[in-house]
Amino acid sequence: MDFIVAATLKAIKHLYNTDITAGDINLQETRKEFDGQVTLVTFPFTRFSKKSPEQTGNEVGAYLQNELSEVAGFNVIKGFLNICFADDYWLTQLYSEILPDDFAVFKPNGQKVMVEYSSPNTNKPLHLGHVRNNLLGFSVAEILAAAGYEVIKTNLVNDRGIHICKSMLAWQKWGDGETPELSGMKGDHLAGKYYVLFDKEYKLQIEALKAAGQTEDEAKKNAPLIKEAQQMLQQWEAGDAEVKKLWQTMNTWVYTGFAETYKKLGVSFDKFYYESDTYILGKDIIEEGLEKDIFFRKEDNSVWIDLTADGLDEKLVLRSDGTSVYMTQDLGTAQLKYNDFHMDKSLYVVGNEQDYHFKVLFLILKKLGKTWAQGLFHLSYGMVDLPSGKMKSREGTVVDADDLMAEMEQTAKEQALAKGKIDAFSEDEKLHLYHIIGMGALKYFLLKVDPKKRLLFDPNESVELEGHTGPFIQYTHARIKSVLKKAGALEKSKATGYQKLAGEERDLIVALTRFPEIIKLAAEAYSPALIANYIYELAKNYNKFYHENPILQAEDESSKHFKLLLSFAAGKVISKGMKLLGIEVPERM
């Protein structure tokens, strides 16, 4: 809408002999209850027009209509000038902007951004919370790439620490040589089984110590199991060969399991980082901070930073026994990532329970003089609940990602078979359809909500073919493909005689023109929800157009071919938008 801005600048100069800048002009999408496609806010102009907002709007509107062939009319509601564009303008937008292959394709902007997501622990399988994390991170990366950024997708694997040792110790004590092959379990599930077993036995020991007179805190510290796990961690950090071998074996099981889950989720990574490689580098940064008097040592030899002057508190960065904490590792990893890629921005996709941690991490890096720390951003997201309540992994009641995906595919299968529209599909086609509908339902439901908001995931609601769901949009795409298949070849030349747009046709073109701006806004906000909700509204617009305007039975050839071209354009944008969410759209369903 740059031409409207330019013409408005001239209008203000001509009508009121005043120079303003483009920044003084506020253009908005016209509200649905009013005629028009773009609204110009005229309140700010009254200070130099010396007239009411309505009169000012009418004068500016008349000038624009007289000067611009694209403006067919206008109306003024209080201080809002609603501008109606001529059908020729929208037809030109369709043919010259939307239909070409380069529509909504951004040129490289020279900016490099890293998106770190997933960050699993190698002591348990991925759960529903991880699913939101992975889908959010992958989609943000896809949107940023579409907006012209060079994107590096990374996964920081939490492959060491006391929680990993808990699984290892439990397997060592009670595993009796069990392996994924012998048990028939995925490797990540097998590791998770022993993590839960550790916690169960640990709680029994705590209760026994409490019964013997110890306080809860004393019992948690003195339980033999936790002491053994802590000793195993120290052995690991000392390079004990037997502990390292067990660690490598169990982690290999887990990585094989994770790879299966990632493949089914449809997410990928360009680079894996492992905390086992970065915790030592973190210790180097601690030494650097001690030399600069940014950190200080307490009497027990632990290392801290005092952030009370910054409105935070004192933060431990190295334990008294010399072992790392999360902060140690994250400092090292941040430095390593920058050394590897020298990116302009680095996004951490991590749940909002870690908000404070990242405030501290970024502040420490800035105090250490890391200029690149200005580009660090915590993409904080809300937790996911099911109707049955919040997940608790250590109690073995976690909603497993693999089970969830299987349930979504089963629900999609039941819905598809009940509707009886896929009888002609081959068995492979049916299985593929169940997968993309089930995954589309899951992904769309989790991504349509603003990342910052906590959400309640309802599997049954998510897979409905009607309503604000992924399958509704997938069905709309399949409908478009069906129409185009029946019509045969598209011929733009046969549509040129079509000049008068129906309201639904105009609304659909207007919606399509917004796609590049939506990509830009979603990239700036790191929010797939903007894409998801835009594509839903577009699908609704298309269905309204489809029901109100016969396509294959159109009154003449030019009308028919225009409607087919418009359908093609809608299908293209729906497909591309859903791809940015990591969602596949079917050709038929």
Coordinates of C-alpha atoms in Angstrom, one line a residue:
M1 CA 0.0 0.0 0.0
D2 CA 3.0 2.3 -0.5
F3 CA 1.1 4.2 -3.3
I4 CA -1.7 5.1 -0.8
V5 CA 0.9 6.4 1.6
A6 CA 2.5 8.5 -1.1
A7 CA -0.8 9.9 -2.4
T8 CA -1.9 10.7 1.2
L9 CA 1.3 12.7 1.7
K10 CA 0.5 14.7 -1.4
A11 CA -3.1 15.1 -0.3
I12 CA -2.1 16.6 3.1
K13 CA 0.3 19.0 1.3
H14 CA -2.3 20.0 -1.3
L15 CA -5.3 20.3 1.0
Y16 CA -3.6 21.8 4.1
N17 CA -0.2 23.0 3.0
T18 CA 1.5 20.8 5.5
D19 CA 4.4 18.3 5.2
I20 CA 4.1 15.1 7.0
T21 CA 6.1 11.8 6.9
A22 CA 5.1 8.3 6.1
G23 CA 5.4 7.5 9.8
D24 CA 2.5 9.9 10.5
I25 CA 0.2 7.8 8.3
N26 CA -1.7 4.9 10.0
L27 CA -3.2 2.4 7.6
Q28 CA -5.3 -0.5 8.9
E29 CA -7.3 -3.4 7.4
T30 CA -11.0 -2.2 7.1
R31 CA -13.3 -3.8 9.7
K32 CA -15.6 -6.4 8.2
E33 CA -18.8 -4.5 9.0
F34 CA -17.8 -1.6 6.7
D35 CA -17.2 -1.2 3.0
G36 CA -13.6 -1.0 1.9
Q37 CA -10.4 -2.8 2.1
V38 CA -8.0 -0.3 3.7
T39 CA -8.7 2.3 6.4
L40 CA -6.8 5.5 6.8
V41 CA -7.0 7.0 10.3
T42 CA -7.6 10.7 9.9
F43 CA -7.7 11.9 13.6
P44 CA -4.0 13.0 13.5
F45 CA -4.7 15.3 10.5
T46 CA -7.3 17.4 12.3
R47 CA -4.6 19.5 14.0
F48 CA -3.6 21.1 10.7
S49 CA -6.9 20.7 8.8
K50 CA -8.7 22.6 11.6
K51 CA -11.8 20.6 10.7
S52 CA -13.7 17.6 12.2
P53 CA -12.3 14.1 11.6
E54 CA -15.3 13.3 9.4
Q55 CA -14.8 16.4 7.2
T56 CA -11.1 15.8 7.0
G57 CA -11.7 12.2 6.0
N58 CA -14.1 13.2 3.2
E59 CA -11.6 15.8 1.8
V60 CA -8.7 13.3 1.8
G61 CA -10.9 10.6 0.4
A62 CA -12.1 12.8 -2.4
Y63 CA -8.5 13.8 -3.3
L64 CA -7.4 10.1 -3.4
Q65 CA -10.4 9.0 -5.5
N66 CA -9.7 11.9 -8.0
E67 CA -6.0 11.2 -8.2
L68 CA -5.8 7.4 -8.1
S69 CA -7.5 5.2 -10.7
E70 CA -7.1 2.3 -8.2
V71 CA -9.6 4.0 -5.7
A72 CA -13.2 3.3 -6.7
G73 CA -14.8 4.9 -3.7
F74 CA -14.7 5.7 0.0
N75 CA -16.7 6.2 3.1
V76 CA -16.0 7.9 6.4
I77 CA -16.9 6.6 9.8
K78 CA -15.9 9.2 12.4
G79 CA -12.2 9.6 12.1
F80 CA -11.7 6.5 9.8
L81 CA -11.5 6.8 6.0
N82 CA -12.4 3.4 4.5
I83 CA -11.1 3.1 1.0
C84 CA -12.6 0.9 -1.7
F85 CA -10.3 -0.3 -4.5
A86 CA -11.5 -0.9 -8.0
D87 CA -11.9 -4.4 -9.3
D88 CA -9.1 -3.8 -11.9
Y89 CA -6.7 -3.2 -9.0
W90 CA -7.5 -6.6 -7.4
L91 CA -7.4 -8.4 -10.7
T92 CA -4.0 -7.0 -11.3
Q93 CA -2.9 -8.1 -7.9
L94 CA -4.1 -11.6 -8.6
Y95 CA -2.4 -11.9 -12.0
S96 CA 0.7 -9.9 -11.4
E97 CA 1.5 -10.6 -7.8
I98 CA -0.2 -13.6 -6.3
L99 CA -0.1 -16.1 -9.2
P100 CA 3.6 -15.8 -10.1
D101 CA 6.0 -18.3 -8.5
D102 CA 7.8 -15.6 -6.6
F103 CA 4.8 -14.5 -4.6
A104 CA 5.7 -14.3 -0.9
V105 CA 9.3 -15.2 -1.6
F106 CA 11.6 -12.9 0.3
K107 CA 15.2 -12.2 -0.8
P108 CA 18.0 -13.0 1.6
N109 CA 18.3 -10.2 4.2
G110 CA 21.9 -10.9 5.2
Q111 CA 20.9 -11.8 8.8
K112 CA 21.9 -15.1 10.4
V113 CA 19.7 -16.5 13.2
M114 CA 20.1 -19.7 15.2
V115 CA 17.0 -21.4 16.6
E116 CA 17.7 -23.9 19.4
Y117 CA 14.8 -26.2 20.3
S118 CA 13.9 -29.6 21.6
S119 CA 16.7 -29.8 24.2
P120 CA 15.8 -33.3 25.5
N121 CA 17.2 -35.1 28.5
T122 CA 18.7 -38.5 27.7
N123 CA 17.0 -40.2 30.6
K124 CA 13.5 -40.3 29.3
P125 CA 11.4 -40.1 26.1
L126 CA 9.9 -36.9 24.7
H127 CA 6.5 -35.9 26.1
L128 CA 3.7 -33.5 25.1
G129 CA 5.6 -30.5 26.4
H130 CA 8.5 -31.5 24.2
V131 CA 6.1 -31.8 21.3
R132 CA 5.0 -28.2 21.6
N133 CA 8.7 -27.2 22.0
N134 CA 9.7 -29.1 18.8
L135 CA 6.8 -27.9 16.7
L136 CA 7.2 -24.3 17.8
G137 CA 11.0 -24.2 17.2
F138 CA 10.8 -25.9 13.8
S139 CA 8.0 -23.6 12.7
V140 CA 9.7 -20.5 13.8
A141 CA 12.8 -21.6 11.9
E142 CA 10.8 -22.2 8.8
I143 CA 9.1 -18.8 9.0
L144 CA 12.4 -17.0 9.6
A145 CA 13.9 -18.8 6.6
A146 CA 10.8 -17.8 4.5
A147 CA 11.3 -14.2 5.6
G148 CA 14.8 -14.1 4.2
Y149 CA 17.0 -15.1 7.2
E150 CA 19.8 -17.7 7.1
V151 CA 18.7 -20.1 9.7
I152 CA 20.6 -22.7 11.7
K153 CA 18.4 -25.2 13.6
T154 CA 20.2 -26.6 16.6
N155 CA 19.4 -29.1 19.3
L156 CA 21.2 -28.9 22.7
V157 CA 21.0 -32.4 24.1
N158 CA 21.2 -32.6 27.9
D159 CA 23.2 -35.8 28.0
R160 CA 25.0 -35.5 31.4
G161 CA 24.2 -34.7 34.9
I162 CA 22.6 -36.1 38.0
H163 CA 19.3 -37.0 36.3
I164 CA 21.2 -39.0 33.6
C165 CA 23.1 -40.8 36.4
K166 CA 19.8 -41.8 38.0
S167 CA 18.7 -43.8 35.0
M168 CA 22.2 -45.3 34.6
L169 CA 22.4 -46.3 38.3
A170 CA 18.9 -47.9 38.3
W171 CA 19.7 -49.9 35.2
Q172 CA 23.0 -50.9 36.7
K173 CA 21.2 -52.1 39.9
W174 CA 18.0 -53.7 38.5
G175 CA 18.4 -53.9 34.7
D176 CA 19.8 -57.4 34.5
G177 CA 21.3 -56.7 31.1
E178 CA 18.0 -55.4 29.5
T179 CA 18.4 -53.8 26.1
P180 CA 15.9 -52.3 23.6
E181 CA 16.3 -55.4 21.4
L182 CA 15.7 -57.8 24.2
S183 CA 12.8 -55.8 25.7
G184 CA 11.1 -54.7 22.4
M185 CA 11.1 -51.1 23.8
K186 CA 12.3 -48.0 22.1
G187 CA 15.6 -47.0 23.7
D188 CA 14.4 -43.7 25.1
H189 CA 11.4 -45.5 26.7
L190 CA 13.8 -48.0 28.2
A191 CA 15.9 -45.3 29.8
G192 CA 12.8 -43.6 31.0
K193 CA 11.6 -46.8 32.7
Y194 CA 14.7 -46.8 34.9
Y195 CA 14.5 -43.1 35.6
V196 CA 11.0 -43.8 37.0
L197 CA 12.3 -46.8 38.9
F198 CA 15.0 -44.8 40.5
D199 CA 12.5 -42.2 41.7
K200 CA 10.3 -44.9 43.1
E201 CA 13.1 -46.5 45.1
Y202 CA 14.5 -43.1 46.2
K203 CA 11.1 -42.2 47.7
L204 CA 10.9 -45.4 49.6
Q205 CA 14.4 -44.7 51.1
I206 CA 13.3 -41.1 52.0
E207 CA 10.2 -42.4 53.8
A208 CA 12.3 -44.9 55.7
L209 CA 14.8 -42.2 56.8
K210 CA 11.9 -40.0 57.9
A211 CA 10.4 -42.8 59.9
A212 CA 13.8 -43.1 61.6
G213 CA 13.7 -39.4 62.7
Q214 CA 15.2 -37.4 59.9
T215 CA 13.6 -34.4 58.4
E216 CA 12.4 -34.4 54.8
D217 CA 15.4 -32.3 53.6
E218 CA 17.8 -34.5 55.6
A219 CA 16.3 -37.7 54.2
K220 CA 16.5 -36.4 50.6
K221 CA 20.3 -35.7 51.1
N222 CA 21.1 -38.8 53.0
A223 CA 19.3 -41.5 51.0
P224 CA 21.9 -44.0 49.8
L225 CA 20.6 -43.9 46.2
I226 CA 21.0 -40.2 45.7
K227 CA 24.5 -40.4 47.2
E228 CA 25.4 -43.2 44.8
A229 CA 24.1 -41.2 41.9
Q230 CA 26.1 -38.2 43.0
Q231 CA 29.2 -40.4 43.2
M232 CA 28.5 -41.7 39.7
L233 CA 28.3 -38.1 38.4
Q234 CA 31.7 -37.4 40.0
Q235 CA 33.1 -40.6 38.4
W236 CA 31.7 -39.5 35.0
E237 CA 33.4 -36.1 35.3
A238 CA 36.6 -37.8 36.3
G239 CA 36.5 -39.9 33.2
D240 CA 35.8 -43.3 34.8
A241 CA 36.0 -45.8 32.0
E242 CA 33.2 -48.1 33.2
V243 CA 30.8 -45.3 33.9
K244 CA 31.6 -43.6 30.6
K245 CA 30.9 -46.9 28.7
L246 CA 27.5 -47.4 30.4
W247 CA 26.7 -43.7 29.6
Q248 CA 27.6 -44.1 26.0
T249 CA 25.6 -47.3 25.6
M250 CA 22.4 -46.0 27.2
N251 CA 22.6 -42.6 25.3
T252 CA 23.0 -44.5 22.0
W253 CA 19.8 -46.3 22.8
V254 CA 18.1 -43.0 23.6
Y255 CA 19.3 -41.3 20.4
T256 CA 18.0 -44.1 18.2
G257 CA 14.6 -43.6 19.9
F258 CA 14.6 -39.9 19.6
A259 CA 15.4 -40.1 15.9
E260 CA 12.2 -42.1 15.3
T261 CA 10.2 -39.6 17.2
Y262 CA 11.7 -36.6 15.4
K263 CA 11.1 -38.2 12.0
K264 CA 7.4 -38.9 12.9
L265 CA 7.0 -35.3 14.2
G266 CA 8.6 -34.0 11.0
V267 CA 11.2 -31.9 12.6
S268 CA 14.9 -31.7 11.8
F269 CA 18.2 -30.1 13.0
D270 CA 21.3 -28.7 11.3
K271 CA 23.6 -29.1 14.3
F272 CA 23.5 -31.1 17.6
Y273 CA 25.3 -29.8 20.6
Y274 CA 25.9 -32.0 23.7
E275 CA 26.3 -30.6 27.2
S276 CA 28.9 -33.3 27.8
D277 CA 31.1 -31.3 25.3
T278 CA 30.3 -27.8 26.7
Y279 CA 30.4 -28.1 30.4
I280 CA 34.2 -27.9 30.5
L281 CA 34.1 -24.8 28.3
G282 CA 31.7 -23.3 30.8
K283 CA 34.3 -23.9 33.5
D284 CA 36.7 -21.8 31.5
I285 CA 34.2 -19.0 31.4
I286 CA 33.9 -19.2 35.2
E287 CA 37.6 -18.8 35.5
E288 CA 37.4 -15.8 33.1
G289 CA 34.7 -14.2 35.3
L290 CA 36.7 -14.8 38.5
E291 CA 39.7 -13.0 37.0
K292 CA 37.4 -10.1 36.0
D293 CA 35.9 -10.0 39.5
I294 CA 32.4 -10.7 38.0
F295 CA 32.2 -13.9 40.0
F296 CA 33.3 -14.6 43.6
R297 CA 34.1 -17.7 45.6
K298 CA 32.4 -18.6 48.9
E299 CA 34.1 -20.3 51.8
D300 CA 32.9 -23.7 50.7
N301 CA 34.7 -23.1 47.3
S302 CA 31.5 -22.7 45.3
V303 CA 31.4 -19.8 42.7
W304 CA 28.6 -17.2 42.6
I305 CA 27.6 -14.0 40.9
D306 CA 25.8 -11.2 42.8
L307 CA 23.0 -9.7 40.7
T308 CA 21.1 -8.0 43.5
A309 CA 22.0 -4.6 42.0
D310 CA 20.2 -5.6 38.8
G311 CA 17.0 -6.6 40.7
L312 CA 17.8 -10.3 40.7
D313 CA 19.7 -12.3 43.4
E314 CA 22.9 -14.2 43.9
K315 CA 23.3 -17.1 41.5
L316 CA 25.4 -20.3 41.8
V317 CA 27.6 -20.9 38.7
L318 CA 29.9 -23.7 40.0
R319 CA 29.3 -26.2 42.9
S320 CA 31.7 -26.4 45.8
D321 CA 32.9 -29.9 44.6
G322 CA 33.8 -28.3 41.2
T323 CA 30.9 -29.9 39.3
S324 CA 28.9 -27.9 36.8
V325 CA 25.4 -26.6 37.2
Y326 CA 23.0 -25.7 34.3
M327 CA 24.3 -22.2 34.2
T328 CA 27.9 -23.3 33.8
Q329 CA 27.0 -25.4 30.8
D330 CA 24.7 -22.8 29.2
L331 CA 27.5 -20.2 29.5
G332 CA 29.9 -22.5 27.7
T333 CA 27.3 -23.5 25.1
A334 CA 26.4 -19.9 24.3
Q335 CA 30.1 -19.1 23.6
L336 CA 30.6 -22.3 21.5
K337 CA 27.5 -21.6 19.4
Y338 CA 28.7 -18.1 18.6
N339 CA 32.2 -19.3 17.9
D340 CA 30.8 -21.8 15.4
F341 CA 28.4 -19.6 13.5
H342 CA 28.8 -15.9 14.4
M343 CA 25.0 -15.4 14.1
D344 CA 23.2 -12.1 14.5
K345 CA 20.5 -13.5 16.7
S346 CA 20.1 -16.7 18.8
L347 CA 16.7 -17.9 19.9
Y348 CA 16.2 -20.3 22.8
V349 CA 12.9 -22.1 22.6
V350 CA 12.4 -23.1 26.2
G351 CA 9.3 -23.2 28.5
N352 CA 8.4 -20.2 30.7
E353 CA 9.4 -22.0 33.9
Q354 CA 13.0 -21.1 32.8
D355 CA 12.3 -17.3 32.4
Y356 CA 14.4 -16.4 35.3
H357 CA 17.3 -18.6 34.2
F358 CA 17.6 -16.9 30.9
K359 CA 17.4 -13.5 32.4
V360 CA 20.4 -14.4 34.5
L361 CA 22.2 -16.2 31.6
F362 CA 21.9 -13.2 29.2
L363 CA 22.9 -10.7 31.9
I364 CA 26.0 -12.7 32.9
L365 CA 27.1 -12.8 29.3
K366 CA 26.7 -9.1 28.9
K367 CA 28.6 -8.5 32.1
L368 CA 31.4 -10.7 30.7
G369 CA 31.6 -8.3 27.8
K370 CA 30.1 -10.6 25.1
T371 CA 28.8 -8.1 22.6
W372 CA 26.9 -10.8 20.8
A373 CA 24.8 -11.4 23.9
Q374 CA 22.6 -8.4 22.7
G375 CA 21.2 -10.8 20.0
L376 CA 20.1 -13.5 22.5
F377 CA 16.3 -14.1 22.9
H378 CA 14.4 -16.5 25.1
L379 CA 11.3 -17.6 23.1
S380 CA 9.3 -18.5 26.2
Y381 CA 6.2 -20.6 25.8
G382 CA 3.4 -21.8 28.1
M383 CA 2.9 -25.3 29.3
V384 CA 0.5 -27.8 27.7
D385 CA -2.2 -29.4 29.8
L386 CA -4.6 -32.2 29.0
P387 CA -8.2 -32.3 30.3
S388 CA -6.9 -34.8 32.9
G389 CA -4.3 -32.4 34.3
K390 CA -0.7 -31.4 34.2
M391 CA 2.0 -33.9 33.3
K392 CA 4.6 -35.1 35.9
S393 CA 7.4 -37.1 34.3
R394 CA 9.1 -38.3 37.4
E395 CA 5.9 -40.0 38.6
G396 CA 5.6 -42.0 35.4
T397 CA 2.4 -40.3 34.4
V398 CA 3.9 -38.3 31.5
V399 CA 2.0 -38.1 28.2
D400 CA 4.4 -39.7 25.9
A401 CA 5.0 -38.1 22.5
D402 CA 5.0 -41.4 20.7
D403 CA 1.8 -42.6 22.3
L404 CA 0.2 -39.2 21.6
M405 CA 1.1 -39.3 17.9
A406 CA -0.2 -42.9 17.6
E407 CA -3.5 -41.8 19.3
M408 CA -3.8 -38.9 16.9
E409 CA -3.4 -41.2 13.9
Q410 CA -5.9 -43.7 15.3
T411 CA -8.4 -40.9 15.9
A412 CA -7.9 -39.6 12.4
K413 CA -8.4 -43.1 11.1
E414 CA -11.7 -43.6 12.9
Q415 CA -13.0 -40.2 11.7
A416 CA -12.0 -40.9 8.1
L417 CA -13.5 -44.4 8.1
A418 CA -16.7 -43.1 9.6
K419 CA -17.2 -40.6 6.8
G420 CA -16.7 -43.4 4.2
K421 CA -15.0 -41.2 1.6
I422 CA -11.7 -43.0 1.3
D423 CA -12.9 -46.5 0.1
A424 CA -11.1 -46.0 -3.2
F425 CA -7.8 -45.3 -1.5
S426 CA -5.0 -48.0 -1.5
E427 CA -3.9 -49.2 1.9
D428 CA -0.7 -47.1 1.7
E429 CA -2.7 -44.0 0.8
K430 CA -5.0 -44.6 3.7
L431 CA -2.1 -44.9 6.2
H432 CA -0.4 -41.8 4.8
L433 CA -3.7 -39.9 5.1
Y434 CA -4.2 -41.0 8.7
H435 CA -0.7 -39.8 9.5
I436 CA -1.0 -36.4 7.9
I437 CA -4.5 -35.7 9.3
G438 CA -3.5 -36.8 12.8
M439 CA -0.2 -34.9 12.7
G440 CA -1.9 -31.9 11.1
A441 CA -4.5 -31.9 13.9
L442 CA -1.9 -32.1 16.6
K443 CA 0.5 -29.5 15.1
Y444 CA -2.2 -27.0 14.2
F445 CA -3.9 -27.2 17.6
L446 CA -0.6 -26.5 19.4
L447 CA 0.6 -23.8 17.0
K448 CA -2.6 -21.7 16.6
V449 CA -2.2 -20.4 20.1
D450 CA 0.2 -17.6 21.0
P451 CA 3.4 -19.3 22.2
K452 CA 3.3 -17.3 25.5
K453 CA -0.1 -18.7 26.5
R454 CA -0.6 -21.9 28.4
L455 CA -3.0 -24.2 26.5
L456 CA -5.3 -27.1 27.1
F457 CA -4.9 -29.7 24.4
D458 CA -8.0 -31.7 23.5
P459 CA -7.1 -34.5 21.0
N460 CA -10.7 -35.1 20.0
E461 CA -11.5 -31.5 19.3
S462 CA -8.2 -31.0 17.4
V463 CA -9.1 -33.6 14.7
E464 CA -12.6 -32.3 13.9
L465 CA -13.2 -31.5 10.2
E466 CA -15.3 -28.5 11.1
G467 CA -14.1 -25.5 13.2
H468 CA -10.8 -24.0 13.9
T469 CA -8.7 -27.1 13.2
G470 CA -5.9 -28.3 11.0
P471 CA -8.1 -31.0 9.3
F472 CA -10.6 -28.2 8.3
I473 CA -7.8 -26.4 6.5
Q474 CA -6.5 -29.7 5.0
Y475 CA -10.0 -30.5 3.8
T476 CA -10.2 -27.1 2.2
H477 CA -7.0 -27.8 0.3
A478 CA -8.2 -31.2 -0.8
R479 CA -11.4 -29.5 -2.0
I480 CA -9.4 -27.0 -4.1
K481 CA -7.3 -29.8 -5.6
S482 CA -10.4 -31.8 -6.5
V483 CA -11.9 -28.8 -8.3
L484 CA -8.7 -28.2 -10.3
K485 CA -8.4 -31.9 -11.2
K486 CA -11.9 -32.0 -12.6
A487 CA -11.3 -28.8 -14.6
G488 CA -8.1 -29.9 -16.3
A489 CA -5.6 -27.4 -17.6
L490 CA -5.5 -23.8 -16.3
E491 CA -5.5 -21.1 -18.9
K492 CA -4.9 -17.6 -17.7
S493 CA -5.7 -16.1 -21.2
K494 CA -9.2 -17.4 -21.0
A495 CA -9.9 -15.5 -17.8
T496 CA -9.0 -12.0 -19.1
G497 CA -12.5 -11.2 -20.1
Y498 CA -13.7 -11.4 -16.4
Q499 CA -13.9 -7.9 -15.1
K500 CA -16.6 -7.7 -12.4
L501 CA -15.8 -9.3 -9.1
A502 CA -18.3 -10.8 -6.7
G503 CA -17.9 -9.8 -3.0
E504 CA -16.5 -13.2 -2.0
E505 CA -14.0 -13.1 -4.9
R506 CA -12.8 -9.7 -3.9
D507 CA -12.5 -10.7 -0.2
L508 CA -10.5 -13.8 -1.2
I509 CA -8.0 -11.8 -3.3
V510 CA -7.7 -9.2 -0.5
A511 CA -6.9 -12.0 2.0
L512 CA -4.3 -13.6 -0.4
T513 CA -2.5 -10.3 -0.8
R514 CA -1.8 -10.2 2.9
F515 CA 0.3 -13.4 3.0
P516 CA 3.7 -11.7 2.6
E517 CA 3.0 -9.2 5.3
I518 CA 1.8 -12.1 7.6
I519 CA 5.1 -13.9 7.0
K520 CA 7.0 -10.8 7.9
L521 CA 5.0 -10.2 11.1
A522 CA 5.2 -13.8 12.2
A523 CA 9.0 -13.7 11.7
E524 CA 9.3 -10.5 13.7
A525 CA 7.1 -11.8 16.5
Y526 CA 8.5 -15.4 16.4
S527 CA 4.9 -16.5 16.3
P528 CA 3.5 -19.4 14.1
A529 CA 0.1 -18.5 15.6
L530 CA -0.1 -15.5 13.2
I531 CA 0.4 -17.9 10.2
A532 CA -2.0 -20.5 11.6
N533 CA -4.8 -18.0 12.2
Y534 CA -4.3 -16.3 8.8
I535 CA -4.5 -19.6 7.0
Y536 CA -7.7 -20.5 8.9
E537 CA -9.3 -17.2 7.9
L538 CA -8.2 -17.8 4.3
A539 CA -9.7 -21.2 4.3
K540 CA -13.0 -19.8 5.6
N541 CA -12.9 -17.1 2.8
Y542 CA -12.3 -19.8 0.2
N543 CA -15.2 -22.0 1.4
K544 CA -17.5 -19.0 1.4
F545 CA -16.4 -18.2 -2.2
Y546 CA -16.8 -21.9 -3.2
H547 CA -20.4 -22.1 -1.9
E548 CA -21.5 -18.7 -3.2
N549 CA -19.9 -18.9 -6.7
P550 CA -20.3 -22.0 -8.9
I551 CA -16.9 -22.8 -10.5
L552 CA -17.2 -25.6 -12.9
Q553 CA -20.8 -24.6 -13.7
A554 CA -19.9 -20.9 -14.1
E555 CA -21.9 -18.8 -16.6
D556 CA -19.2 -18.5 -19.1
E557 CA -15.6 -19.6 -19.9
S558 CA -13.9 -16.4 -18.7
S559 CA -15.8 -16.6 -15.3
K560 CA -14.9 -20.3 -15.0
H561 CA -11.2 -19.9 -15.7
F562 CA -11.0 -16.9 -13.4
K563 CA -12.5 -18.8 -10.6
L564 CA -10.1 -21.7 -11.2
L565 CA -7.1 -19.4 -11.2
L566 CA -8.4 -17.9 -7.9
S567 CA -8.8 -21.4 -6.5
F568 CA -5.3 -22.3 -7.6
A569 CA -3.9 -19.2 -5.9
A570 CA -5.8 -20.0 -2.6
G571 CA -4.5 -23.6 -2.7
K572 CA -1.0 -22.4 -3.3
V573 CA -1.0 -20.1 -0.3
I574 CA -2.8 -22.6 2.0
S575 CA -0.2 -25.2 1.1
K576 CA 2.8 -22.8 1.7
G577 CA 1.3 -21.4 4.9
M578 CA 0.7 -24.9 6.3
K579 CA 4.2 -26.0 5.3
L580 CA 5.6 -23.1 7.5
L581 CA 3.8 -24.8 10.3
G582 CA 5.3 -28.2 9.4
I583 CA 1.9 -29.5 8.2
E584 CA 1.4 -31.5 5.1
V585 CA -1.8 -30.9 3.1
P586 CA -3.4 -33.8 1.2
E587 CA -4.3 -33.8 -2.5
R588 CA -7.5 -35.6 -1.6
M589 CA -9.3 -36.8 1.6

